[in-house]
CSV table of C-alpha atoms in Angstrom, one decimal:
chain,number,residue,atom,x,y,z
A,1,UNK,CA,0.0,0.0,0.0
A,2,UNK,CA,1.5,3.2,-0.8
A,3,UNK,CA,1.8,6.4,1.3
A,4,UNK,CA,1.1,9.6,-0.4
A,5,UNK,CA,2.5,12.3,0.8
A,6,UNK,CA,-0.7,14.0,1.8
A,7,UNK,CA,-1.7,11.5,4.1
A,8,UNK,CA,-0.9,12.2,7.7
A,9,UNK,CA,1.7,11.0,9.9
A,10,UNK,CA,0.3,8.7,12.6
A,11,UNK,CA,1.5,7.7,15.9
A,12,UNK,CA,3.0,4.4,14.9
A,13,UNK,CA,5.1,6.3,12.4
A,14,UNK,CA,6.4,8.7,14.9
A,15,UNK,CA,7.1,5.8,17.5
A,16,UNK,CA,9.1,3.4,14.5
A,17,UNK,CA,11.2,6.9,13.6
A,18,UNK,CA,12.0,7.5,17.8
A,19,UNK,CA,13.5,3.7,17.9
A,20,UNK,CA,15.4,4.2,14.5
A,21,UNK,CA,16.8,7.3,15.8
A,22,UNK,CA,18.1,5.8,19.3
A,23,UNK,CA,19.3,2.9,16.8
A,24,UNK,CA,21.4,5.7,14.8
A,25,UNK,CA,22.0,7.1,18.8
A,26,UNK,CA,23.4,3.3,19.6
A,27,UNK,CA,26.0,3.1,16.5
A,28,UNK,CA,27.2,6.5,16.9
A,29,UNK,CA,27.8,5.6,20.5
A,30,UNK,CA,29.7,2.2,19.4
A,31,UNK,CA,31.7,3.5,16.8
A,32,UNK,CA,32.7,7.2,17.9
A,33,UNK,CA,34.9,6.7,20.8
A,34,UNK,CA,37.4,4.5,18.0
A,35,UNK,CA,36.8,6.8,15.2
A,36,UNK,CA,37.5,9.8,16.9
A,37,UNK,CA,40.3,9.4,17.9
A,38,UNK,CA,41.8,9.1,14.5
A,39,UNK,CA,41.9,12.4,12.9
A,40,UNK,CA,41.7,11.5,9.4
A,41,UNK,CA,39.4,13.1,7.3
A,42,UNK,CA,36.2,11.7,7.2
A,43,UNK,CA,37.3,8.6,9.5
A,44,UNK,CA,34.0,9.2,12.0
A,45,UNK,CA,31.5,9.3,9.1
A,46,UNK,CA,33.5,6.3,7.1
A,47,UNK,CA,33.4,4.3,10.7
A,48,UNK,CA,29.3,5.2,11.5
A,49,UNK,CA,27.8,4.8,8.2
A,50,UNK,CA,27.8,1.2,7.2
A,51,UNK,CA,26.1,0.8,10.6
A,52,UNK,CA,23.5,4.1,11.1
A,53,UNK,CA,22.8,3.6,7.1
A,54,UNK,CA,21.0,0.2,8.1
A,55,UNK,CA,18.6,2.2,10.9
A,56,UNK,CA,18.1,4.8,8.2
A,57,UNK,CA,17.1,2.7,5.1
A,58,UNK,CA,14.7,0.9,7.5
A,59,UNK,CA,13.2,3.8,8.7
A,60,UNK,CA,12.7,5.1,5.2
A,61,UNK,CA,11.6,1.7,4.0
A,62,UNK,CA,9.1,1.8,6.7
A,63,UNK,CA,7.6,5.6,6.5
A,64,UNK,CA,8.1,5.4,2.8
A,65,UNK,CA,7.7,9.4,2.3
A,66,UNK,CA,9.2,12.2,2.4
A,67,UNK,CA,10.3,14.0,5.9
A,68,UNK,CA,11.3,10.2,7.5
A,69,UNK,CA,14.8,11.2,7.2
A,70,UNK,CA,14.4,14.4,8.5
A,71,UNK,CA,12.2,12.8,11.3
A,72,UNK,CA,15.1,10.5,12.1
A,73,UNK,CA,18.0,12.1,11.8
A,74,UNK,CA,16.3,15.7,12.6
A,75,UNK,CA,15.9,14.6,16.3
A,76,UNK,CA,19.0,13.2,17.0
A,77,UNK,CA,20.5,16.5,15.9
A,78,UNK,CA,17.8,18.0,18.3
A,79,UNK,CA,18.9,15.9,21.0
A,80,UNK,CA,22.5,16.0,20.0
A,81,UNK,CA,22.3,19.7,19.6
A,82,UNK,CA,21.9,20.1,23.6
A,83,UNK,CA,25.6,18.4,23.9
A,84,UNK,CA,27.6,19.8,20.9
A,85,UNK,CA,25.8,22.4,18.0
A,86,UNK,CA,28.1,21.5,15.6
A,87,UNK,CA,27.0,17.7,15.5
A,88,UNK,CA,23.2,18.9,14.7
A,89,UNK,CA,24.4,21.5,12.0
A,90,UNK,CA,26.5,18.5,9.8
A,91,UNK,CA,23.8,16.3,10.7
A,92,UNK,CA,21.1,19.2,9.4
A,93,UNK,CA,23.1,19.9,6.3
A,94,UNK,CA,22.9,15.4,5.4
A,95,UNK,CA,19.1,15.5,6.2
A,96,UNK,CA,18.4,18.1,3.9
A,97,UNK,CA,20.4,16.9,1.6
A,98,UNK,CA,19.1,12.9,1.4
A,99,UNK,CA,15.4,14.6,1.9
A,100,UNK,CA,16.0,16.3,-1.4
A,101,UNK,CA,16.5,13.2,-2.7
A,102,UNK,CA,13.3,11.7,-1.4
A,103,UNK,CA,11.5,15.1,-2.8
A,104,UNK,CA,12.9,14.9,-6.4
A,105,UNK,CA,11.9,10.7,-6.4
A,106,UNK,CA,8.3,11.2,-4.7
A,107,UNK,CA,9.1,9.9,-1.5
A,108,UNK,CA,11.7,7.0,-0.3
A,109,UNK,CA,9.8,4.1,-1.8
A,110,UNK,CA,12.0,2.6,-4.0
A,111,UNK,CA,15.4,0.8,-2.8
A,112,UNK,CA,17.2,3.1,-5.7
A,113,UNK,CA,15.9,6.2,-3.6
A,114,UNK,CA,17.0,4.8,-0.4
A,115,UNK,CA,20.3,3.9,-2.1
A,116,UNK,CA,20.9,7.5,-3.3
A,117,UNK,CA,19.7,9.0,0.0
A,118,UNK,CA,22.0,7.2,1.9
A,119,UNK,CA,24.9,7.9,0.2
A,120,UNK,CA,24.1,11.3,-0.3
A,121,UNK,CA,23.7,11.9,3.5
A,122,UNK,CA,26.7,10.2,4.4
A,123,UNK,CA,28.4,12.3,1.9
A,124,UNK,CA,27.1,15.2,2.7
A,125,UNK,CA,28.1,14.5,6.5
A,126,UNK,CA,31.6,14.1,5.6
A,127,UNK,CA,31.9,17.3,3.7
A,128,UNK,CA,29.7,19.1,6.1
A,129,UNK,CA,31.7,18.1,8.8
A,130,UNK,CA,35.2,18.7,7.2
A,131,UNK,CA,33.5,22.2,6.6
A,132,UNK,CA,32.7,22.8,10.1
A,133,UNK,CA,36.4,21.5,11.6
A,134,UNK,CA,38.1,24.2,9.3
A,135,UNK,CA,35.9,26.7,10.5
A,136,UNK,CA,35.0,26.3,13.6
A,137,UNK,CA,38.0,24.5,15.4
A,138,UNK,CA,40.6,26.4,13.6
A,139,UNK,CA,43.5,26.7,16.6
A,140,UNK,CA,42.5,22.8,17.5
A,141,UNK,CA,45.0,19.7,16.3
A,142,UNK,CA,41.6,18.5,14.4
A,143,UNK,CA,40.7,22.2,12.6
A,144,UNK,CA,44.0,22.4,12.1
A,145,UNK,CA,44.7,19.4,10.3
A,146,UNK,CA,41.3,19.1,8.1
A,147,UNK,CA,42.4,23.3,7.3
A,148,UNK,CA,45.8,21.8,6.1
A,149,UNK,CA,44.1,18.9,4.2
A,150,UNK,CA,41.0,21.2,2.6
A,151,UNK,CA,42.9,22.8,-0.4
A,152,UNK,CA,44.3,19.3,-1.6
A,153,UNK,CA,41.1,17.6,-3.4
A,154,UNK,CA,42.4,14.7,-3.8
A,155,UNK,CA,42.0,13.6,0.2
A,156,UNK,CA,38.7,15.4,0.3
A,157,UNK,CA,37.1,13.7,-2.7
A,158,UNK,CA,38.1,10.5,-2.2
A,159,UNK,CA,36.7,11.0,1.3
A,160,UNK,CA,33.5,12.0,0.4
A,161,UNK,CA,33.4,9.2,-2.0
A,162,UNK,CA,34.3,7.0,0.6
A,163,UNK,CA,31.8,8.1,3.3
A,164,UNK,CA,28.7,7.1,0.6
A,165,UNK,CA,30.8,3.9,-0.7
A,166,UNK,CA,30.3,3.2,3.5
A,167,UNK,CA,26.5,4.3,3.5
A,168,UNK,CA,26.0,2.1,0.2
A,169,UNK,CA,27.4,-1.1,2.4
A,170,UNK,CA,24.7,0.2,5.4
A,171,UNK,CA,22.0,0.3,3.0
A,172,UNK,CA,22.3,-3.0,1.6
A,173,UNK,CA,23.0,-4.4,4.8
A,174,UNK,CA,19.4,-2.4,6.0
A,175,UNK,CA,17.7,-3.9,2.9
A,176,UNK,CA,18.7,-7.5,3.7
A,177,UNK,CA,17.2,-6.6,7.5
A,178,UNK,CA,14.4,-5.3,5.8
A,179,UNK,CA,13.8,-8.6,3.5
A,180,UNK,CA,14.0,-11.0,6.5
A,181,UNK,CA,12.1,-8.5,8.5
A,182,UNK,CA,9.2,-8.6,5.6
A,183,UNK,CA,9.5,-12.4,5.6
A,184,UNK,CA,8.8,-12.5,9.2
A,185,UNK,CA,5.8,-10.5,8.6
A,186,UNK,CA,6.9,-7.9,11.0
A,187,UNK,CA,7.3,-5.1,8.3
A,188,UNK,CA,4.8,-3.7,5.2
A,189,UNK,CA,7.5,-2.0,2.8
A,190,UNK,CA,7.5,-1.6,-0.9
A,191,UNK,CA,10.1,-3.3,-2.5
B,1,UNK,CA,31.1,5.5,29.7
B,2,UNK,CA,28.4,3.4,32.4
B,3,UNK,CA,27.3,5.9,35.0
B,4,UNK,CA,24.9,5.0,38.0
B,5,UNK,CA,23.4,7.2,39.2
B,6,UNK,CA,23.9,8.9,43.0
B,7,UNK,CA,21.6,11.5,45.1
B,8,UNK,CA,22.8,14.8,43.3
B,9,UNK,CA,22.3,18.3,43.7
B,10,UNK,CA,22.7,18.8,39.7
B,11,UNK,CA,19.5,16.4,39.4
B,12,UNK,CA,17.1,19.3,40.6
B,13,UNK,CA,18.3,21.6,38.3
B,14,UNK,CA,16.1,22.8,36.4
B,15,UNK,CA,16.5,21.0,32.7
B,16,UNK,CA,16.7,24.0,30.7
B,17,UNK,CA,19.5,26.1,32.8
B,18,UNK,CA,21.5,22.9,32.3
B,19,UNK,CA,21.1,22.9,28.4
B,20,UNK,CA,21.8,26.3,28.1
B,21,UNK,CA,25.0,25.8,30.0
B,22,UNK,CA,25.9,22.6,28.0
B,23,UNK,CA,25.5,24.2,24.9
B,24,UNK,CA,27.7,27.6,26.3
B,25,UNK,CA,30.5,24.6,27.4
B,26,UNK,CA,30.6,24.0,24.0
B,27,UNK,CA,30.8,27.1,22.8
B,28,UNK,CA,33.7,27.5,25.7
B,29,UNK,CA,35.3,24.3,24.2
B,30,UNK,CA,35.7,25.9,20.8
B,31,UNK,CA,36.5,29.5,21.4
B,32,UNK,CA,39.4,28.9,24.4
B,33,UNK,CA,42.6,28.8,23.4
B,34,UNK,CA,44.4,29.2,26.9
B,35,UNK,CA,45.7,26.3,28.8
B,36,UNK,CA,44.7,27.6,32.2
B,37,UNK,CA,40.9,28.0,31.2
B,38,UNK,CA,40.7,24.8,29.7
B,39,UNK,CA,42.0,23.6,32.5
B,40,UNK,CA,39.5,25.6,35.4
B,41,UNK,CA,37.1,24.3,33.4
B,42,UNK,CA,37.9,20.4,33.5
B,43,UNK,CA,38.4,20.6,36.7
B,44,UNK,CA,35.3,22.1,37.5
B,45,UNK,CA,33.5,19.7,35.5
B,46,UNK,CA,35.9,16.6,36.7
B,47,UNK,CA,34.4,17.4,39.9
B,48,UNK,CA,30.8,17.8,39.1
B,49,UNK,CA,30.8,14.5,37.6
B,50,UNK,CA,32.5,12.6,40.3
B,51,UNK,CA,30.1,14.2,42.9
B,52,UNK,CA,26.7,13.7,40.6
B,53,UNK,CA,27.3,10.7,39.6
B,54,UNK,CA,28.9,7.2,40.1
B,55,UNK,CA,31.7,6.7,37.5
B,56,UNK,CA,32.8,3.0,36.9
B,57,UNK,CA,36.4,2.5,37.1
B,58,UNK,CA,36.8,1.1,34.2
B,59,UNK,CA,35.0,3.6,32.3
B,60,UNK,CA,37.6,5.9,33.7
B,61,UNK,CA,40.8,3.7,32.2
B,62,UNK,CA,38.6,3.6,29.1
B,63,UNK,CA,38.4,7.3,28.5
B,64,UNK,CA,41.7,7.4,30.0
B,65,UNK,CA,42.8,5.2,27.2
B,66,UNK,CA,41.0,7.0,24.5
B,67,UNK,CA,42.4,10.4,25.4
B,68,UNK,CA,46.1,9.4,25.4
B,69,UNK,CA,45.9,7.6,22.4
B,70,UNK,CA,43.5,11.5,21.0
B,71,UNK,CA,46.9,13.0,22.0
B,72,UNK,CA,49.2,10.1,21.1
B,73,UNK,CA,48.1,10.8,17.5
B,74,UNK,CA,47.1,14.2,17.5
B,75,UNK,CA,51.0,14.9,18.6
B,76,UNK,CA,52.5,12.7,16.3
B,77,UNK,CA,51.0,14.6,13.3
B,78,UNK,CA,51.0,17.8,14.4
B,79,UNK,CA,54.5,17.5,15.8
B,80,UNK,CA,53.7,20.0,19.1
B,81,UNK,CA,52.8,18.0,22.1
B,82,UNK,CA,51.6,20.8,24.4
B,83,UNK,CA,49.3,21.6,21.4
B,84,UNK,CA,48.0,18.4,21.5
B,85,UNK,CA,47.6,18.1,24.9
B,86,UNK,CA,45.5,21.3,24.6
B,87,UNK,CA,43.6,19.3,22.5
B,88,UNK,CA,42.8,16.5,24.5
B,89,UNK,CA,41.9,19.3,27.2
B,90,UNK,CA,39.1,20.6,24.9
B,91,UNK,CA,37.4,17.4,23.9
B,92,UNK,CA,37.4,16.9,28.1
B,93,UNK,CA,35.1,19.9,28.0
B,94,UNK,CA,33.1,18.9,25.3
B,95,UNK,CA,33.1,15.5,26.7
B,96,UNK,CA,32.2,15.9,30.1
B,97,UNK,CA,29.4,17.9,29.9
B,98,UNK,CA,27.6,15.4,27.3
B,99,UNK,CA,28.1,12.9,30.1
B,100,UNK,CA,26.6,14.8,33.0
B,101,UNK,CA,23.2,15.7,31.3
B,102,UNK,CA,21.8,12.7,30.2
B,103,UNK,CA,23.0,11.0,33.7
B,104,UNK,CA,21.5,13.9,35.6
B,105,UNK,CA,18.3,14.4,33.7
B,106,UNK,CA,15.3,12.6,34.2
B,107,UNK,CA,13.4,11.7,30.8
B,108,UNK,CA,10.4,13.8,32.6
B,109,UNK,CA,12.2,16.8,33.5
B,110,UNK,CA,13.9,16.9,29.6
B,111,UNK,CA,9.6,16.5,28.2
B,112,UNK,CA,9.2,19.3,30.6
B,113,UNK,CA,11.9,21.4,29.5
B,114,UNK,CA,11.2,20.6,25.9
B,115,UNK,CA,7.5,21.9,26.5
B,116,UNK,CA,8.3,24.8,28.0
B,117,UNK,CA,9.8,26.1,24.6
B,118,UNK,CA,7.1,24.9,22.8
B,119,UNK,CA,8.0,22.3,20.6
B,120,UNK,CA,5.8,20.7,18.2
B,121,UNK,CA,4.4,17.9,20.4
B,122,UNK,CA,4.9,15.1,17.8
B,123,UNK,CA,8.5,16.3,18.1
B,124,UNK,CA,8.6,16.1,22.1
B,125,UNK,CA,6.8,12.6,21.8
B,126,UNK,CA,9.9,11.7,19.0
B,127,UNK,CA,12.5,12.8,21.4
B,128,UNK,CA,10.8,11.2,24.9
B,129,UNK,CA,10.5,8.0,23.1
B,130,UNK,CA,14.8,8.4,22.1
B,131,UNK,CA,15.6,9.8,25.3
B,132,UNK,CA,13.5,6.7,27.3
B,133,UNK,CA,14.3,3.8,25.0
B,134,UNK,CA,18.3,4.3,24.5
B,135,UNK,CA,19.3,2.3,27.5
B,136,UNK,CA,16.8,-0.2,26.8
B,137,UNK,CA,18.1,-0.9,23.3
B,138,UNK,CA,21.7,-0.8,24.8
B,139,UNK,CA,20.7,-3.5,27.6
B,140,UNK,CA,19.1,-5.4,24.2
B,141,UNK,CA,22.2,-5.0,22.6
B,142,UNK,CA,24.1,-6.5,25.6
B,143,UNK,CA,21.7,-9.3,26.3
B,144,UNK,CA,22.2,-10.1,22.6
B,145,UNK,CA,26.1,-10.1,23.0
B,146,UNK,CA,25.6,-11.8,26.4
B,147,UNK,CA,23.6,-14.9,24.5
B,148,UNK,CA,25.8,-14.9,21.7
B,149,UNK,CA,28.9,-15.5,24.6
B,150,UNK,CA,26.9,-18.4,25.9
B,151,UNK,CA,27.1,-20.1,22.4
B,152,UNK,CA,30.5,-19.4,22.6
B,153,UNK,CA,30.6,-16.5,20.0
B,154,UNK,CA,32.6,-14.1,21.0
B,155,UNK,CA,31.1,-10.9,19.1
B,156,UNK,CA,34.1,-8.6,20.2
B,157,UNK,CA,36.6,-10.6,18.3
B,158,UNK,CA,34.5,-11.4,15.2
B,159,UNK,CA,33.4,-8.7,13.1
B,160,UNK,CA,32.1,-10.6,10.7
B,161,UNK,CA,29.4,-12.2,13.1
B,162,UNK,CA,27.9,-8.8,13.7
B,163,UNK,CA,25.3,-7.9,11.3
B,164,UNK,CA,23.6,-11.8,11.5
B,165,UNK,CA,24.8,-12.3,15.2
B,166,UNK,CA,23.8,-8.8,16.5
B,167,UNK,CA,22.4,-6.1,14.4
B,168,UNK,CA,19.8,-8.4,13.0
B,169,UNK,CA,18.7,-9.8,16.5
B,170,UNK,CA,18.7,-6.2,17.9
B,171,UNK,CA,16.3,-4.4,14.7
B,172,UNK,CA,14.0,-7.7,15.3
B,173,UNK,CA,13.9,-6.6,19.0
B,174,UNK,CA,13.6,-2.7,18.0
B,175,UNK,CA,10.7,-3.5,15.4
B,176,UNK,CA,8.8,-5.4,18.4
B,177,UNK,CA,9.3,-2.3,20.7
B,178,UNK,CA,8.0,0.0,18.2
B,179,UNK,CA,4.5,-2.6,18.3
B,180,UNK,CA,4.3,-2.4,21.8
B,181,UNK,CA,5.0,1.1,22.2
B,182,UNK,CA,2.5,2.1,19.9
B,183,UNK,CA,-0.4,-0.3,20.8
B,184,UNK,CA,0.2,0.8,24.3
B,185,UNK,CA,0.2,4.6,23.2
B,186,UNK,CA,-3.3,4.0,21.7
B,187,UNK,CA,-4.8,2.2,24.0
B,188,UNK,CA,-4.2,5.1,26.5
B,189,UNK,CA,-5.2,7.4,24.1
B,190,UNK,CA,-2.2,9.3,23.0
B,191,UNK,CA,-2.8,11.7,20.2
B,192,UNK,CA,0.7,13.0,18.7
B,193,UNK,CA,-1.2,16.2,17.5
B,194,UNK,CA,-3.0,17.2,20.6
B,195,UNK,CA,-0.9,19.1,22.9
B,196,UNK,CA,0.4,17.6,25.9
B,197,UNK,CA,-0.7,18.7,29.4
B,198,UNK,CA,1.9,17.8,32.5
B,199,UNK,CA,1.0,17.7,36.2
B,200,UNK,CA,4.8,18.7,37.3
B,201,UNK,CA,5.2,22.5,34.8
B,202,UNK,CA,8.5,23.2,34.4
B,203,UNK,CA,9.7,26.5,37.5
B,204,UNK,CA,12.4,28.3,38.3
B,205,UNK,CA,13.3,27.5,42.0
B,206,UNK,CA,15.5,29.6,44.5
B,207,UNK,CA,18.3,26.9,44.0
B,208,UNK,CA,18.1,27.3,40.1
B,209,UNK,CA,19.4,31.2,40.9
B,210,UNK,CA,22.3,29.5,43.1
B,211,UNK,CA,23.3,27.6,40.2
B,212,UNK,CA,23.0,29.9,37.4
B,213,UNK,CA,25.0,32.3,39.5
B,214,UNK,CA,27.7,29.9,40.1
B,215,UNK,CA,27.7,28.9,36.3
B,216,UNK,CA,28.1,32.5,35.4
B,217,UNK,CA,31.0,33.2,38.1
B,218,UNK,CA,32.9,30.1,36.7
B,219,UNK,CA,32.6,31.8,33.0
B,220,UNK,CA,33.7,34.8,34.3
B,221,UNK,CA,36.3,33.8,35.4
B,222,UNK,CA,37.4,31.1,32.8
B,223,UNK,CA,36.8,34.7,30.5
B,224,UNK,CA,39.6,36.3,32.5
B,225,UNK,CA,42.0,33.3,32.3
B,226,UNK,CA,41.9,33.7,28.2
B,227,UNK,CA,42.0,37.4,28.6
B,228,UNK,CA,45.0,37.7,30.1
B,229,UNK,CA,47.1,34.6,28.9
């Protein structure tokens, strides 16, 4: 059954977007701590993606439309935002980004869609993020470094590239949790 | 890091005086470039923490571990080890406080605070739900990794077990949470569009003053520290 995009959210959607976001919470939380401390560019997003990109091409597989990223990822930056502003605003810049993927395509039906979102959020993190550490924490080792590293495009591409090669692996890994999950008869999703 | 929780004064803060401050220690974090306010700052917060709330031991070796290895690295690079060990200051500041206001805020008291600058209730709903279920799905996650030890699969030393061994387990469990949470939602009667009412509104309390004061006095004087260095 499709959702069109003028039918309105119900309370189940908003509960399955909550748990996807503390799932997105719960990798971030794993894989941080070990990806942080490498300053590389684009070593956090590369570490989180093949894991967060499962929670978020269930989520969209599940709401289907448009505004289930930005529901998932929107309040973790909320939430996130109260500890460090500079987490929400990379994490503001991917939502709007993959949501502009779900507008252009109709809505996050189609595994193509979720494919492209994902690896255009993951991305767009990287790059937004890089962005933020030459700006923002210019005068710390990490601004320092990604300042050094942002006039030579050939670490920055390859790390963007790298970041949506990761969200790819999370999105296919999501869609086989998504298949067994449909089998099971515990999810209704288009495929 | 695994903190239990102790009586604590920073409890009965009020919610929103304690993200406001959060979000100015991170402002702090980025914008201080002196060694001595960085420092009057993780002390200050070093303290809070080990008065509000009980830190593990081993959680302490663990960031412990993490930050020398953050300055390890950061100094090999950038070739300046009292640079780098500013560093690892700074990411103490931005650390600590995102460890001291989840352990000292109750789920209500952050619906409350959220309320009280009138967000969109589906969005408070969203964000109680995150707030309230993360432990859960992190004791899931370990009772998964627990099993999976019993079997004699070690998940911590194979990788390649973790998407069938726990990330498929866990989404299973997540998915059945979502059910519950939702028929037990709407059997209660929860509307996400109506606005929420609360028995406990959110008030500013004499010892909310005391607090705020103190808060300000320690950014004073963390101000005058990178003024004059």
């Amino acid at each position: 059954m499709e959702k069109s995009m003028e039918q309105r959210w119900q309370l189940k959607d908003y509960v399955f977007a909550a748990l996807m976001t503390v799932g997105l919470a719960v990798t971030a939380k794993v894989t941080q701590p070990f990806a942080s401390a490498i300053p590389l560019p684009g070593a956090t997003t590369i570490a989180w993606a093949p894991f967060a990109a499962i929670f978020l091409t269930l989520g969209m597989a599940r709401l289907r439309r448009s505004g289930a990223v930005a529901l998932i990822a929107g309040v973790l930056a909320l939430i996130l935002g109260i500890i460090s502003w500079t987490i929400s605003a990379f994490l503001v810049a991917a939502l709007l980004a993959a949501e502009l993927v779900g507008l252009v395509s109709g809505g996050f039906a189609g595994k193509t869609t979720r494919l492209v979102a994902n690896m255009v959020f993951f991305a767009a993190t990287c790059l937004t993020g890089w962005f933020i550490g030459v700006t923002f924490l210019r005068g710390t080792p990490v601004g320092d470094l990604a300042a050094q590293w942002l006039t030579q495009p050939w670490v920055l591409v390859p790390a963007a590239m790298v970041s949506a090669l990761a969200g790819a692996v999370g999105w296919w890994l999501g869609e086989q949790i998504v298949f067994q999950l449909q089998r099971a008869g515990k999810l209704d999703v288009a495929r | 890091m695994s903190l239990a929780k102790l009586p604590q004064f920073l409890g009965s803060v009020n919610p929103l005086l304690k993200i406001v401050l959060s979000i100015a220690l991170t402002a702090c974090a980025f914008a201080l470039k002196s060694v001595g306010a960085n420092l009057l700052l993780v002390s200050v917060l070093l303290v809070l923490t080990f008065v509000s709330v009980r830190v593990e031991r081993k959680s302490v070796v663990g960031v412990g571990v993490f930050l020398l290895i953050f300055t390890g690295l950061t100094g090999t690079l950038s070739g300046d080890w009292g640079y780098a060990g500013l560093g690892a200051a700074r990411l103490l500041v931005l650390i600590l406080p995102a460890l001291l206001l989840p352990a000292t805020t109750a789920p209500g008291d952050l619906v409350r605070a959220f309320q009280a600058v009138r967000l969109p209730p589906f969005l408070v709903l969203s964000l109680m739900l995150t707030w309230r279920f993360l432990p859960v799905i992190q004791q899931e996650a370990q009772r998964i990794i627990e099993a999976n030890l019993l079997r004699g699969v070690d998940l911590a030393r194979r990788p390649g077990l973790w998407f069938s061994g726990l990330f498929t387990p866990l989404i299973f469990r997540i998915v059945s949470y979502a059910d519950d949470v939702t028929v037990g939602l709407e059997t209660r009667g929860y509307d996400p569009d109506s606005p929420r009412s609360t028995s406990q509104p959110l008030r500013w309390r004499p010892g909310d003053t005391l607090f705020a004061l103190g808060a300000a006095a320690l950014l004073f004087a963390v101000g005058g520290l990178e003024w004059t260095a």
